[in-house]
PDB file of C-alpha atoms in Angstrom:
ATOM      1  CA  MET A   1     -10.607  22.743  -2.191  1.00 84.00           C
ATOM      2  CA  ALA A   2     -11.547  19.048  -2.380  1.00 88.00           C
ATOM      3  CA  PRO A   3     -11.867  18.829  -6.202  1.00 91.00           C
ATOM      4  CA  ALA A   4      -8.505  20.536  -6.693  1.00 92.00           C
ATOM      5  CA  LEU A   5      -6.867  18.240  -4.170  1.00 90.00           C
ATOM      6  CA  ILE A   6      -8.382  15.125  -5.740  1.00 92.00           C
ATOM      7  CA  LEU A   7      -7.247  16.233  -9.206  1.00 94.00           C
ATOM      8  CA  ALA A   8      -3.701  16.793  -7.917  1.00 92.00           C
ATOM      9  CA  LEU A   9      -3.559  13.442  -6.121  1.00 88.00           C
ATOM     10  CA  VAL A  10      -4.924  11.461  -9.081  1.00 93.00           C
ATOM     11  CA  THR A  11      -2.496  13.167 -11.459  1.00 94.00           C
ATOM     12  CA  GLY A  12       0.394  12.391  -9.133  1.00 89.00           C
ATOM     13  CA  MET A  13      -0.673   8.769  -8.825  1.00 88.00           C
ATOM     14  CA  ILE A  14      -0.875   8.369 -12.603  1.00 91.00           C
ATOM     15  CA  TRP A  15       2.614   9.780 -13.154  1.00 89.00           C
ATOM     16  CA  MET A  16       4.115   7.542 -10.459  1.00 82.00           C
ATOM     17  CA  LEU A  17       3.223   4.420 -12.422  1.00 84.00           C
ATOM     18  CA  PRO A  18       6.160   2.816 -14.245  1.00 81.00           C
ATOM     19  CA  ARG A  19       3.912   2.454 -17.311  1.00 88.00           C
ATOM     20  CA  SER A  20       3.441   6.231 -17.481  1.00 90.00           C
ATOM     21  CA  ILE A  21       7.158   6.849 -17.068  1.00 85.00           C
ATOM     22  CA  ASP A  22       7.950   4.432 -19.911  1.00 86.00           C
ATOM     23  CA  ALA A  23       5.304   5.924 -22.158  1.00 90.00           C
ATOM     24  CA  ALA A  24       6.626   9.440 -21.580  1.00 90.00           C
ATOM     25  CA  LEU A  25      10.056   8.345 -22.810  1.00 87.00           C
ATOM     26  CA  ILE A  26       8.829   6.472 -25.875  1.00 90.00           C
ATOM     27  CA  ASP A  27       5.749   8.305 -27.150  1.00 92.00           C
ATOM     28  CA  PRO A  28       5.906  12.058 -27.942  1.00 94.00           C
ATOM     29  CA  PHE A  29       2.198  12.410 -27.089  1.00 96.00           C
ATOM     30  CA  TRP A  30       2.851  11.136 -23.545  1.00 94.00           C
ATOM     31  CA  THR A  31       5.887  13.415 -23.237  1.00 94.00           C
ATOM     32  CA  ILE A  32       3.801  16.464 -24.106  1.00 96.00           C
ATOM     33  CA  ALA A  33       1.026  15.244 -21.795  1.00 95.00           C
ATOM     34  CA  LYS A  34       3.534  14.957 -18.940  1.00 94.00           C
ATOM     35  CA  PHE A  35       4.765  18.521 -19.363  1.00 95.00           C
ATOM     36  CA  ILE A  36       1.187  19.826 -19.535  1.00 96.00           C
ATOM     37  CA  THR A  37      -0.503  17.762 -16.834  1.00 95.00           C
ATOM     38  CA  LEU A  38       2.141  17.945 -14.109  1.00 95.00           C
ATOM     39  CA  PRO A  39       2.118  21.739 -13.754  1.00 95.00           C
ATOM     40  CA  LEU A  40      -1.566  22.282 -14.603  1.00 96.00           C
ATOM     41  CA  PHE A  41      -3.233  19.271 -12.976  1.00 96.00           C
ATOM     42  CA  LEU A  42      -0.849  18.604 -10.084  1.00 94.00           C
ATOM     43  CA  GLY A  43       1.070  21.775  -9.238  1.00 94.00           C
ATOM     44  CA  LEU A  44      -1.579  24.447  -9.737  1.00 95.00           C
ATOM     45  CA  PRO A  45      -4.451  22.658  -7.948  1.00 94.00           C
ATOM     46  CA  LEU A  46      -2.145  21.753  -5.066  1.00 92.00           C
ATOM     47  CA  VAL A  47      -0.987  25.354  -4.691  1.00 93.00           C
ATOM     48  CA  LEU A  48      -4.581  26.629  -4.828  1.00 92.00           C
ATOM     49  CA  ALA A  49      -5.797  24.108  -2.244  1.00 92.00           C
ATOM     50  CA  TRP A  50      -2.766  24.355   0.083  1.00 91.00           C
ATOM     51  CA  GLY A  51      -3.757  27.710   1.573  1.00 90.00           C
ATOM     52  CA  GLN A  52      -7.208  26.433   2.501  1.00 92.00           C
ATOM     53  CA  MET A  53      -6.017  23.219   4.132  1.00 91.00           C
ATOM     54  CA  GLY A  54      -5.745  22.788   7.850  1.00 92.00           C
ATOM     55  CA  PRO A  55      -2.524  21.755   9.560  1.00 91.00           C
ATOM     56  CA  ILE A  56      -3.654  18.141  10.010  1.00 93.00           C
ATOM     57  CA  LEU A  57      -4.374  17.667   6.306  1.00 92.00           C
ATOM     58  CA  LYS A  58      -1.101  19.374   5.381  1.00 92.00           C
ATOM     59  CA  GLY A  59       0.766  17.103   7.780  1.00 91.00           C
ATOM     60  CA  PHE A  60      -1.002  14.049   6.388  1.00 92.00           C
ATOM     61  CA  LEU A  61      -0.070  14.964   2.810  1.00 91.00           C
ATOM     62  CA  LYS A  62       3.536  15.614   3.808  1.00 92.00           C
ATOM     63  CA  ALA A  63       3.732  12.280   5.635  1.00 93.00           C
ATOM     64  CA  GLN A  64       2.092  10.503   2.691  1.00 91.00           C
ATOM     65  CA  SER A  65       4.557  12.068   0.254  1.00 90.00           C
ATOM     66  CA  ILE A  66       7.521  10.978   2.335  1.00 94.00           C
ATOM     67  CA  SER A  67       6.193   7.457   2.836  1.00 94.00           C
ATOM     68  CA  MET A  68       5.429   7.075  -0.887  1.00 91.00           C
ATOM     69  CA  LEU A  69       8.917   8.264  -1.824  1.00 92.00           C
ATOM     70  CA  LEU A  70      10.473   5.808   0.630  1.00 95.00           C
ATOM     71  CA  PHE A  71       8.255   2.981  -0.646  1.00 94.00           C
ATOM     72  CA  LEU A  72       9.222   3.716  -4.252  1.00 89.00           C
ATOM     73  CA  ALA A  73      12.876   3.956  -3.211  1.00 93.00           C
ATOM     74  CA  PHE A  74      12.652   0.486  -1.688  1.00 95.00           C
ATOM     75  CA  LEU A  75      10.736  -0.875  -4.684  1.00 91.00           C
ATOM     76  CA  TYR A  76      13.167   0.485  -7.275  1.00 89.00           C
ATOM     77  CA  THR A  77      16.309  -0.551  -5.396  1.00 92.00           C
ATOM     78  CA  HIS A  78      15.189  -4.043  -4.367  1.00 91.00           C
ATOM     79  CA  SER A  79      13.184  -5.181  -7.390  1.00 86.00           C
ATOM     80  CA  PRO A  80      14.781  -8.236  -9.037  1.00 84.00           C
ATOM     81  CA  VAL A  81      13.537  -7.099 -12.466  1.00 84.00           C
ATOM     82  CA  ARG A  82      13.328  -3.790 -14.281  1.00 84.00           C
ATOM     83  CA  LEU A  83      10.091  -1.962 -13.563  1.00 81.00           C
ATOM     84  CA  CYS A  84      10.495   0.536 -16.393  1.00 79.00           C
ATOM     85  CA  ASN A  85      11.536  -0.981 -19.704  1.00 81.00           C
ATOM     86  CA  SER A  86      13.144   2.246 -20.920  1.00 80.00           C
ATOM     87  CA  TYR A  87      15.721   2.352 -18.133  1.00 80.00           C
ATOM     88  CA  LEU A  88      18.620   0.082 -17.366  1.00 86.00           C
ATOM     89  CA  GLU A  89      18.673  -1.747 -14.051  1.00 88.00           C
ATOM     90  CA  GLU A  90      21.452   0.552 -12.769  1.00 90.00           C
ATOM     91  CA  ASP A  91      19.344   3.594 -13.668  1.00 89.00           C
ATOM     92  CA  GLN A  92      16.427   2.110 -11.767  1.00 89.00           C
ATOM     93  CA  ILE A  93      18.614   1.693  -8.675  1.00 92.00           C
ATOM     94  CA  ARG A  94      19.888   5.276  -9.039  1.00 93.00           C
ATOM     95  CA  LEU A  95      16.304   6.503  -9.282  1.00 89.00           C
ATOM     96  CA  GLY A  96      15.412   4.583  -6.131  1.00 91.00           C
ATOM     97  CA  LEU A  97      18.349   6.125  -4.299  1.00 95.00           C
ATOM     98  CA  GLY A  98      17.280   9.533  -5.602  1.00 94.00           C
ATOM     99  CA  PHE A  99      13.796   8.976  -4.179  1.00 93.00           C
ATOM    100  CA  ALA A 100      15.363   8.087  -0.820  1.00 96.00           C
ATOM    101  CA  TYR A 101      17.548  11.215  -0.809  1.00 97.00           C
ATOM    102  CA  VAL A 102      14.590  13.429  -1.713  1.00 96.00           C
ATOM    103  CA  ALA A 103      12.511  11.851   1.064  1.00 96.00           C
ATOM    104  CA  LEU A 104      15.296  12.409   3.597  1.00 96.00           C
ATOM    105  CA  GLY A 105      15.690  15.997   2.398  1.00 96.00           C
ATOM    106  CA  LEU A 106      11.963  16.627   2.787  1.00 95.00           C
ATOM    107  CA  ILE A 107      12.047  15.146   6.277  1.00 94.00           C
ATOM    108  CA  VAL A 108      14.792  17.574   7.253  1.00 93.00           C
ATOM    109  CA  VAL A 109      13.094  20.568   5.635  1.00 93.00           C
ATOM    110  CA  TRP A 110       9.657  19.839   7.073  1.00 90.00           C
ATOM    111  CA  ILE A 111      10.854  18.820  10.549  1.00 88.00           C
ATOM    112  CA  ALA A 112      13.436  21.616  11.032  1.00 85.00           C
ATOM    113  CA  PRO A 113      10.836  24.307  11.905  1.00 83.00           C
ATOM    114  CA  VAL A 114       9.680  22.166  14.828  1.00 83.00           C
ATOM    115  CA  PHE A 115      13.114  22.362  16.415  1.00 85.00           C
ATOM    116  CA  VAL A 116      14.128  25.836  15.270  1.00 82.00           C
ATOM    117  CA  GLY A 117      10.821  27.615  15.770  1.00 71.00           C
ATOM    118  CA  THR A 118       9.944  31.088  14.606  1.00 63.00           C
ATOM    119  CA  SER A 119       9.526  34.367  16.400  1.00 58.00           C
ATOM    120  CA  GLU A 120       6.333  35.295  14.525  1.00 59.00           C
ATOM    121  CA  THR A 121       4.063  34.411  17.453  1.00 54.00           C
ATOM    122  CA  HIS A 122       6.057  36.571  19.853  1.00 53.00           C
ATOM    123  CA  GLU A 123       6.111  39.486  17.416  1.00 54.00           C
ATOM    124  CA  LYS A 124       2.326  39.328  17.032  1.00 57.00           C
ATOM    125  CA  ASP A 125       1.840  39.422  20.802  1.00 56.00           C
ATOM    126  CA  GLY A 126       4.355  42.221  21.224  1.00 56.00           C
ATOM    127  CA  LYS A 127       6.568  40.019  23.407  1.00 55.00           C
ATOM    128  CA  HIS A 128      10.199  39.646  22.515  1.00 53.00           C
ATOM    129  CA  GLY A 129      11.629  37.632  25.369  1.00 50.00           C
ATOM    130  CA  PHE A 130      10.847  35.109  28.068  1.00 47.00           C
ATOM    131  CA  SER A 131       8.571  37.420  30.041  1.00 47.00           C
TER     132      SER A 131
END
């Protein structure tokens, strides 16, 4: 589990760098590398490791994802200069707002089960009410 998780996290960190984003737009080699490494080195290892993780580690990764998205949203919207040379300043601000919307969406999706709850635990126990 740990090697797969480390591979996924390192891949994600590399593709969050503005330098990697610029390179993927300019150089065809980087573009191909992006479409190969994101699913194979980030998505697949994360899916394989997710089932073996405990709830605390899952919660930590969810919280880290949300905080990183919000940090990048702040960085892209408040930076006085362009961080990625291939994008216009307005595009950078739109990307920052997109990061903020995705973070807010993830907060809603990941927090909703806490308030809604599921009936799986009652069905397993054979109880279907308040008894």
